[in-house]
């Protein structure tokens, strides 16, 4: 009787059994994907918390580093929610990541490259990388001085099907290579590897340079 009543209710609602079964399968698929994303996010948060404190000279430094990285992760997820987890423009990701580090009335970041769409899987990796670069440059690099600036350029190599991006700092203090590899450095290298790309860090006298070379298939949405 319950089965008959359920069928009658579904019929009244204009939903047949096949549609209900399809809806149930879709719901399970969505819950499975949500579970997967939550696990990945918690693993990321755990790594950020552990490494931020492990390499920090004081608890206060570790707390600030962790808060900054978690905020960057939150902003990246907000961006993905705005675009319904589809894709976003590289310029939008850069603007969103660098905006908190701009000074009122002074432009310090300059972007130059074609307007391209980035896959959702690459948004978080790039947002976290840019946040780390912004944090480092305001503490030790070009933006630690009033005259410093950062240029971010990217180009598409159609023949080799690759995207090449460079973050170049100008006008800051003389650059000295670090005496040890920090968590931030390891994280940026790891994020580049997640995109099947190559990361190169250059500590030139005139300014720090971060370079990323990745294949289209890992980063660029269908054009």
XYZ file of N, CA and C in Angstrom:
669
model
N 0.824 -1.198 0.000
C 0.000 0.000 0.000
C 0.869 1.264 0.000
N 1.954 1.207 0.790
C 2.867 2.351 0.851
C 3.478 2.621 -0.513
N 3.801 1.507 -1.212
C 4.377 1.663 -2.544
C 3.393 2.292 -3.506
N 2.126 1.879 -3.410
C 1.084 2.438 -4.279
C 0.884 3.913 -3.984
N 0.837 4.254 -2.673
C 0.664 5.646 -2.284
C 1.833 6.503 -2.783
N 3.060 5.981 -2.679
C 4.235 6.725 -3.126
C 4.163 6.987 -4.618
N 3.746 5.960 -5.381
C 3.623 6.130 -6.827
C 2.562 7.168 -7.164
N 1.446 7.149 -6.379
C 0.375 8.117 -6.624
C 0.848 9.538 -6.355
N 1.599 9.711 -5.269
C 2.115 11.041 -4.943
C 3.095 11.530 -6.000
N 3.948 10.612 -6.458
C 4.913 10.974 -7.488
C 4.209 11.349 -8.784
N 3.158 10.594 -9.082
C 2.390 10.879 -10.301
C 1.726 12.240 -10.210
N 1.166 12.558 -9.022
C 0.526 13.856 -8.833
C 1.543 15.001 -8.969
N 2.767 14.710 -8.545
C 3.810 15.737 -8.629
C 4.444 15.790 -10.016
N 4.002 14.899 -10.890
C 4.550 14.873 -12.240
C 5.912 14.231 -12.315
N 6.249 13.395 -11.341
C 7.554 12.728 -11.313
C 7.316 11.226 -11.400
N 7.891 10.588 -12.397
C 7.745 9.137 -12.481
C 8.910 8.460 -11.762
N 8.818 7.160 -11.641
C 9.805 6.396 -10.872
C 11.210 6.532 -11.467
N 11.316 6.571 -12.786
C 12.624 6.674 -13.420
C 13.290 8.012 -13.095
N 12.485 9.086 -13.095
C 13.036 10.394 -12.759
C 13.491 10.426 -11.303
N 12.698 9.807 -10.432
C 13.064 9.771 -9.009
C 14.363 8.990 -8.824
N 14.494 7.878 -9.529
C 15.713 7.069 -9.425
C 16.920 7.856 -9.931
N 16.732 8.597 -11.027
C 17.819 9.417 -11.565
C 18.208 10.514 -10.584
N 17.187 11.099 -9.929
C 17.455 12.147 -8.948
C 18.228 11.594 -7.759
N 17.880 10.395 -7.321
C 18.584 9.755 -6.214
C 20.044 9.502 -6.572
N 20.288 9.032 -7.791
C 21.658 8.771 -8.228
C 22.469 10.061 -8.293
N 21.829 11.143 -8.779
C 22.506 12.427 -8.854
C 22.848 12.948 -7.466
N 21.915 12.767 -6.533
C 22.156 13.210 -5.166
C 23.343 12.468 -4.559
N 23.408 11.158 -4.777
C 24.527 10.370 -4.253
C 25.842 10.818 -4.881
N 25.800 11.136 -6.174
C 27.000 11.601 -6.869
C 27.476 12.929 -6.290
N 26.530 13.839 -6.056
C 26.876 15.149 -5.505
C 27.442 15.013 -4.095
N 26.814 14.169 -3.269
C 27.301 13.963 -1.905
C 28.694 13.345 -1.897
N 28.924 12.411 -2.832
C 30.246 11.801 -2.939
C 31.303 12.821 -3.321
N 30.982 13.699 -4.274
C 31.916 14.740 -4.691
C 32.151 15.730 -3.556
N 31.091 16.092 -2.829
C 31.225 17.000 -1.692
C 32.125 16.396 -0.626
N 31.921 15.106 -0.342
C 32.751 14.407 0.646
C 34.214 14.438 0.220
N 34.466 14.207 -1.065
C 35.827 14.211 -1.597
C 36.462 15.592 -1.453
N 35.721 16.639 -1.784
C 36.258 17.993 -1.690
C 36.517 18.395 -0.238
N 35.626 17.994 0.665
C 35.821 18.320 2.080
C 37.077 17.644 2.618
N 37.275 16.379 2.262
C 38.465 15.659 2.712
C 39.728 16.332 2.194
N 39.711 16.737 0.916
C 40.879 17.414 0.349
C 41.145 18.748 1.045
N 40.056 19.496 1.321
C 40.209 20.786 1.981
C 40.751 20.623 3.398
N 40.239 19.640 4.129
C 40.723 19.401 5.483
C 42.189 18.969 5.478
N 42.577 18.179 4.493
C 43.981 17.780 4.381
C 44.859 18.990 4.100
N 44.370 19.897 3.253
C 45.116 21.118 2.957
C 45.249 21.986 4.197
N 44.145 22.164 4.926
C 44.165 22.974 6.149
C 45.113 22.365 7.181
N 45.085 21.041 7.309
C 45.971 20.362 8.257
C 47.438 20.600 7.909
N 47.770 20.500 6.617
C 49.153 20.720 6.188
C 49.572 22.168 6.420
N 48.669 23.104 6.122
C 48.978 24.523 6.325
C 49.246 24.803 7.805
N 48.383 24.295 8.674
C 48.540 24.533 10.108
C 49.837 23.918 10.630
N 50.092 22.676 10.246
C 51.280 21.986 10.734
C 52.559 22.664 10.281
N 52.663 22.941 8.982
C 53.893 23.503 8.441
C 54.079 24.967 8.821
N 52.986 25.726 8.938
C 53.105 27.133 9.302
C 53.743 27.295 10.677
N 53.384 26.424 11.614
C 53.942 26.511 12.959
C 55.311 25.838 13.051
N 55.509 24.801 12.236
C 56.767 24.060 12.315
C 57.953 24.929 11.930
N 57.767 25.792 10.932
C 58.882 26.601 10.431
C 58.885 28.023 10.984
N 57.927 28.361 11.840
C 57.825 29.733 12.361
C 58.770 29.928 13.547
N 59.414 31.105 13.622
C 60.304 31.359 14.760
C 59.555 31.537 16.076
N 58.300 32.026 16.008
C 57.490 32.202 17.211
C 56.055 31.749 16.917
N 55.283 31.555 17.975
C 53.887 31.170 17.816
C 53.120 32.265 17.076
N 53.432 33.530 17.380
C 52.743 34.648 16.723
C 52.999 34.634 15.219
N 54.249 34.392 14.817
C 54.570 34.323 13.392
C 53.819 33.171 12.727
N 53.787 32.040 13.407
C 53.083 30.879 12.861
C 51.601 31.135 12.715
N 51.016 31.800 13.703
C 49.586 32.101 13.657
C 49.261 33.035 12.498
N 50.083 34.069 12.294
C 49.846 35.011 11.208
C 50.002 34.331 9.848
N 51.011 33.485 9.734
C 51.227 32.778 8.467
C 50.053 31.857 8.161
N 49.591 31.133 9.169
C 48.467 30.221 8.969
C 47.200 30.986 8.617
N 46.935 32.089 9.315
C 45.735 32.881 9.041
C 45.743 33.412 7.618
N 46.900 33.881 7.158
C 46.995 34.399 5.797
C 46.731 33.328 4.756
N 47.268 32.136 4.970
C 47.081 31.048 4.005
C 45.647 30.525 4.025
N 45.052 30.455 5.204
C 43.660 30.021 5.278
C 42.730 31.054 4.638
N 43.053 32.335 4.801
C 42.258 33.382 4.170
C 42.354 33.274 2.653
N 43.551 32.991 2.147
C 43.719 32.814 0.700
C 42.915 31.621 0.201
N 42.917 30.539 0.973
C 42.134 29.365 0.603
C 40.646 29.693 0.591
N 40.198 30.467 1.586
C 38.792 30.869 1.659
C 38.407 31.740 0.475
N 39.283 32.695 0.118
C 38.997 33.583 -1.006
C 38.928 32.796 -2.311
N 39.778 31.786 -2.446
C 39.754 30.959 -3.647
C 38.437 30.190 -3.747
N 37.959 29.667 -2.621
C 36.681 28.956 -2.625
C 35.518 29.909 -2.903
N 35.608 31.126 -2.380
C 34.570 32.123 -2.668
C 34.504 32.399 -4.167
N 35.669 32.509 -4.780
C 35.723 32.751 -6.226
C 35.097 31.591 -6.985
N 35.394 30.376 -6.559
C 34.827 29.198 -7.222
C 33.314 29.140 -7.050
N 32.825 29.560 -5.886
C 31.381 29.581 -5.674
C 30.714 30.605 -6.588
N 31.388 31.750 -6.794
C 30.823 32.785 -7.651
C 30.684 32.312 -9.087
N 31.594 31.463 -9.505
C 31.555 30.986 -10.893
C 31.001 29.575 -10.984
N 30.370 29.111 -9.880
C 29.725 27.790 -9.842
C 30.691 26.667 -10.194
N 31.918 26.774 -9.713
C 32.930 25.735 -9.892
C 33.168 25.415 -11.370
N 33.071 26.407 -12.222
C 33.320 26.158 -13.648
C 34.750 26.584 -13.992
N 34.949 27.845 -14.333
C 36.290 28.335 -14.603
C 36.308 29.840 -14.391
N 37.496 30.404 -14.292
C 37.635 31.846 -14.052
C 38.774 32.370 -14.906
N 38.783 33.677 -15.145
C 39.860 34.259 -15.932
C 41.108 34.396 -15.067
N 42.259 34.254 -15.684
C 43.521 34.385 -14.964
C 43.666 35.791 -14.387
N 43.238 36.803 -15.137
C 43.300 38.185 -14.649
C 42.457 38.364 -13.385
N 41.279 37.722 -13.354
C 40.399 37.803 -12.183
C 41.074 37.179 -10.967
N 41.716 36.034 -11.157
C 42.396 35.360 -10.053
C 43.516 36.239 -9.509
N 44.288 36.840 -10.412
C 45.377 37.718 -9.996
C 44.854 38.940 -9.244
N 43.814 39.571 -9.779
C 43.253 40.754 -9.138
C 42.723 40.429 -7.754
N 42.052 39.292 -7.632
C 41.469 38.894 -6.350
C 42.557 38.603 -5.326
N 43.672 37.998 -5.774
C 44.746 37.632 -4.854
C 45.578 38.830 -4.424
N 45.770 39.789 -5.335
C 46.657 40.923 -5.036
C 45.945 42.130 -4.434
N 44.621 42.200 -4.585
C 43.867 43.360 -4.117
C 44.122 43.703 -2.649
N 44.181 42.709 -1.735
C 44.422 43.067 -0.323
C 45.799 43.677 -0.086
N 46.726 43.533 -1.036
C 48.087 44.017 -0.848
C 48.360 45.332 -1.577
N 47.362 45.852 -2.280
C 47.515 47.148 -2.933
C 47.406 48.261 -1.897
N 48.064 49.389 -2.179
C 47.953 50.557 -1.314
C 47.013 51.562 -1.963
N 46.221 52.202 -1.139
C 45.250 53.169 -1.665
C 45.961 54.292 -2.413
N 45.529 54.503 -3.652
C 46.095 55.568 -4.459
C 47.410 55.231 -5.128
N 47.915 54.009 -4.923
C 49.187 53.603 -5.518
C 49.043 52.235 -6.177
N 49.367 52.165 -7.451
C 49.311 50.894 -8.168
C 50.672 50.213 -8.059
N 50.677 48.980 -7.577
C 51.939 48.286 -7.360
C 52.038 46.978 -8.152
N 50.910 46.496 -8.658
C 50.902 45.263 -9.450
C 50.519 45.590 -10.893
N 51.227 45.017 -11.834
C 50.973 45.228 -13.259
C 50.852 43.872 -13.949
N 49.764 43.684 -14.686
C 49.506 42.421 -15.372
C 49.588 42.613 -16.882
N 50.145 41.634 -17.557
C 50.235 41.703 -19.015
C 50.165 40.288 -19.590
N 49.067 39.983 -20.270
C 48.902 38.677 -20.879
C 47.525 38.536 -21.473
N 47.321 37.531 -22.303
C 46.008 37.330 -22.930
C 44.958 36.908 -21.910
N 43.713 37.266 -22.183
C 42.606 36.906 -21.298
C 42.246 35.446 -21.522
N 42.582 34.592 -20.566
C 42.325 33.158 -20.702
C 41.513 32.666 -19.511
N 40.810 31.582 -19.719
C 39.985 30.979 -18.678
C 40.734 29.801 -18.050
N 40.703 29.742 -16.720
C 41.418 28.720 -15.973
C 40.433 27.703 -15.403
N 40.785 26.440 -15.473
C 39.914 25.383 -14.956
C 39.761 25.524 -13.440
N 38.658 25.005 -12.931
C 38.398 25.097 -11.493
C 39.478 24.391 -10.681
N 40.038 23.315 -11.219
C 41.072 22.573 -10.491
C 42.352 23.380 -10.333
N 42.556 24.378 -11.219
C 43.768 25.201 -11.147
C 43.565 26.479 -10.355
N 42.321 26.870 -10.111
C 42.044 28.141 -9.436
C 42.666 28.174 -8.043
N 42.436 27.142 -7.245
C 42.942 27.139 -5.871
C 44.464 27.123 -5.860
N 45.079 26.301 -6.722
C 46.541 26.230 -6.764
C 47.153 27.585 -7.087
N 46.590 28.280 -8.069
C 47.126 29.585 -8.451
C 46.838 30.637 -7.385
N 45.640 30.621 -6.811
C 45.286 31.597 -5.779
C 46.206 31.458 -4.568
N 46.482 30.217 -4.154
C 47.378 29.987 -3.024
C 48.798 30.427 -3.356
N 49.231 30.167 -4.583
C 50.578 30.568 -5.003
C 50.725 32.081 -5.000
N 49.748 32.780 -5.595
C 49.832 34.239 -5.659
C 49.785 34.857 -4.262
N 48.988 34.289 -3.370
C 48.941 34.803 -1.998
C 50.304 34.660 -1.328
N 50.942 33.505 -1.539
C 52.264 33.290 -0.942
C 53.277 34.280 -1.497
N 53.221 34.521 -2.802
C 54.128 35.483 -3.433
C 53.876 36.896 -2.905
N 52.596 37.259 -2.753
C 52.248 38.584 -2.225
C 52.753 38.762 -0.797
N 52.552 37.748 0.021
C 52.993 37.818 1.412
C 54.506 37.983 1.493
N 55.221 37.203 0.687
C 56.686 37.261 0.717
C 57.217 38.610 0.230
N 56.606 39.147 -0.834
C 57.134 40.398 -1.381
C 56.877 41.586 -0.457
N 55.778 41.546 0.306
C 55.516 42.643 1.246
C 56.429 42.560 2.479
N 56.904 41.362 2.788
C 57.776 41.201 3.943
C 59.247 41.419 3.597
N 59.678 40.787 2.478
C 61.107 40.772 2.178
C 61.462 41.320 0.795
N 60.499 41.396 -0.104
C 60.793 41.726 -1.484
C 60.509 43.153 -1.883
N 60.115 43.306 -3.151
C 59.950 44.636 -3.741
C 58.935 45.497 -2.994
N 57.827 44.900 -2.556
C 56.786 45.705 -1.922
C 57.053 45.998 -0.455
N 58.234 45.613 0.036
C 58.630 46.015 1.385
C 59.167 47.442 1.380
N 59.314 48.029 0.166
C 59.738 49.423 0.023
C 58.628 50.207 -0.686
N 58.659 51.506 -0.550
C 57.607 52.338 -1.143
C 57.715 52.425 -2.654
N 58.902 52.176 -3.217
C 59.102 52.320 -4.662
C 58.998 51.002 -5.419
N 58.770 49.915 -4.730
C 58.759 48.611 -5.377
C 57.488 48.342 -6.159
N 57.590 47.452 -7.118
C 56.439 47.044 -7.923
C 56.622 45.600 -8.376
N 55.534 45.000 -8.818
C 55.550 43.617 -9.289
C 54.897 43.545 -10.662
N 55.553 42.896 -11.591
C 54.991 42.664 -12.917
C 54.694 41.177 -13.072
N 53.473 40.882 -13.498
C 53.083 39.497 -13.761
C 52.737 39.389 -15.241
N 53.499 38.609 -15.966
C 53.282 38.445 -17.397
C 53.063 36.967 -17.715
N 52.278 36.707 -18.731
C 52.090 35.330 -19.175
C 51.863 35.305 -20.682
N 52.244 34.190 -21.270
C 52.116 34.023 -22.713
C 51.737 32.591 -23.032
N 51.140 32.419 -24.201
C 50.702 31.099 -24.653
C 51.609 30.624 -25.774
N 52.121 29.424 -25.612
C 52.922 28.789 -26.663
C 52.022 27.784 -27.373
N 51.430 28.216 -28.472
C 50.491 27.373 -29.202
C 51.168 26.123 -29.761
N 52.402 26.269 -30.201
C 53.103 25.136 -30.813
C 53.351 24.021 -29.812
N 53.808 24.393 -28.608
C 54.115 23.388 -27.593
C 52.956 23.162 -26.631
N 51.861 23.925 -26.836
C 50.670 23.766 -26.000
C 50.976 23.951 -24.514
N 51.627 25.099 -24.219
C 51.994 25.387 -22.837
C 51.722 26.851 -22.504
N 51.534 27.087 -21.202
C 51.365 28.442 -20.682
C 52.580 28.764 -19.824
N 53.160 29.934 -20.047
C 54.327 30.351 -19.269
C 54.004 31.673 -18.572
N 54.205 31.673 -17.259
C 53.889 32.842 -16.427
C 55.130 33.241 -15.637
N 55.339 34.547 -15.498
C 56.481 35.047 -14.723
C 56.027 36.153 -13.777
N 56.434 36.042 -12.536
C 56.222 37.063 -11.497
C 57.583 37.705 -11.260
N 57.728 38.978 -11.615
C 59.025 39.645 -11.531
C 58.922 40.881 -10.644
N 59.809 40.975 -9.665
C 59.795 42.090 -8.724
C 60.863 43.116 -9.093
N 60.510 44.402 -8.927
C 61.419 45.501 -9.266
C 61.409 46.538 -8.148
N 62.539 47.214 -7.987
C 62.604 48.361 -7.085
C 62.677 48.043 -5.614
N 62.931 46.808 -5.276
C 63.019 46.437 -3.871
C 64.450 46.401 -3.384
N 64.676 45.912 -2.184
C 66.036 45.807 -1.653
C 66.814 44.727 -2.391
N 68.137 44.745 -2.312
C 68.934 43.688 -2.939
C 68.497 42.317 -2.445
N 68.406 41.380 -3.365
C 67.881 40.052 -3.035
C 69.020 39.111 -2.628
N 68.783 38.402 -1.555
C 69.722 37.385 -1.098
C 69.017 36.033 -1.076
N 69.616 34.994 -1.663
C 68.990 33.670 -1.612
C 68.795 33.227 -0.169
N 67.684 32.575 0.144
C 67.437 32.127 1.522
C 68.420 31.038 1.932
N 68.668 30.959 3.216
C 69.594 29.941 3.725
C 68.920 28.579 3.866
N 67.589 28.551 3.840
C 66.852 27.278 3.915
C 65.557 27.399 3.131
N 65.029 26.259 2.717
C 63.776 26.227 1.973
C 62.616 26.277 2.950
N 61.828 27.329 2.858
C 60.689 27.508 3.769
C 59.504 26.670 3.307
N 58.482 26.610 4.179
C 57.258 25.910 3.810
C 56.593 26.573 2.619
N 56.624 27.919 2.584
C 56.026 28.644 1.466
C 56.661 28.272 0.143
N 57.990 28.151 0.140
C 58.699 27.758 -1.084
C 58.317 26.355 -1.501
N 58.310 25.440 -0.549
C 57.941 24.047 -0.867
C 56.499 23.964 -1.345
N 55.616 24.777 -0.751
C 54.212 24.758 -1.142
C 54.042 25.242 -2.576
N 54.725 26.328 -2.947
C 54.612 26.834 -4.306
C 55.128 25.816 -5.320
N 56.206 25.152 -4.995
C 56.742 24.124 -5.887
C 55.772 22.948 -5.998
N 55.175 22.567 -4.862
C 54.216 21.463 -4.859
C 52.969 21.806 -5.657
N 52.485 23.042 -5.525
C 51.301 23.468 -6.271
C 51.575 23.454 -7.769
N 52.778 23.822 -8.178
C 53.140 23.754 -9.584
C 53.167 22.325 -10.088
N 53.656 21.418 -9.252
C 53.693 20.001 -9.624
C 52.290 19.419 -9.737
N 51.362 19.908 -8.905
C 49.977 19.447 -9.002
C 49.383 19.765 -10.370
N 49.884 20.818 -10.999
C 49.412 21.207 -12.329
C 50.267 20.595 -13.430
N 51.113 19.636 -13.055
C 52.014 18.973 -14.007
C 52.974 19.967 -14.657
N 53.320 21.012 -13.893
C 54.180 22.059 -14.437
C 55.528 22.111 -13.753
N 56.323 23.081 -14.188
C 57.655 23.300 -13.641
C 57.701 24.688 -13.002
N 58.251 24.761 -11.791
C 58.393 26.022 -11.071
C 59.878 26.330 -10.932
N 60.236 27.583 -11.215
C 61.629 28.017 -11.055
C 61.641 29.300 -10.247
N 62.470 29.354 -9.206
C 62.617 30.532 -8.362
C 64.011 31.099 -8.559
N 64.086 32.366 -8.946
C 65.373 33.011 -9.186
C 65.554 34.189 -8.238
N 66.643 34.157 -7.468
C 66.925 35.235 -6.518
C 68.009 36.133 -7.129
N 67.596 36.899 -8.148
C 68.532 37.792 -8.821
C 68.752 39.043 -7.984
N 69.867 39.710 -8.231
C 70.205 40.897 -7.435
C 69.157 41.991 -7.607
N 68.604 42.109 -8.818
C 67.645 43.189 -9.096
C 66.239 42.887 -8.602
N 65.952 41.630 -8.303
C 64.605 41.299 -7.825
C 64.291 39.827 -7.955
N 63.402 39.363 -7.104
C 62.992 37.957 -7.114
C 62.113 37.671 -8.334
N 62.274 36.466 -8.910
C 61.476 36.059 -10.072
C 60.924 34.658 -9.838
N 59.608 34.525 -9.988
C 58.933 33.222 -9.935
C 58.452 32.904 -11.342
N 58.769 31.709 -11.825
C 58.356 31.295 -13.171
C 57.574 29.988 -13.095
N 56.504 29.921 -13.883
C 55.662 28.731 -13.951
C 55.468 28.348 -15.416
N 55.706 27.083 -15.720
C 55.552 26.562 -17.080
C 54.655 25.325 -16.990
N 53.435 25.423 -17.535
C 52.471 24.320 -17.405
C 51.828 23.993 -18.744
N 51.389 22.742 -18.922
C 50.686 22.369 -20.148
C 49.262 22.891 -20.154
N 48.737 23.136 -21.344
C 47.348 23.596 -21.478
C 46.376 22.667 -20.744
N 46.594 21.387 -20.887
C 45.640 20.404 -20.372
C 45.449 20.499 -18.868
N 46.409 21.085 -18.149
C 46.323 21.167 -16.697
C 45.712 22.455 -16.184
N 45.618 23.461 -17.048
C 45.260 24.769 -16.513
C 44.241 25.547 -17.330
N 44.251 25.427 -18.632
C 43.387 26.256 -19.452
C 42.081 25.533 -19.769
N 40.961 26.219 -19.527
C 39.648 25.658 -19.836
C 39.493 25.555 -21.352
N 38.546 24.745 -21.790
C 38.299 24.568 -23.216
C 38.052 25.908 -23.875
N 38.781 26.138 -24.954
C 38.642 27.434 -25.648
C 37.776 27.272 -26.879
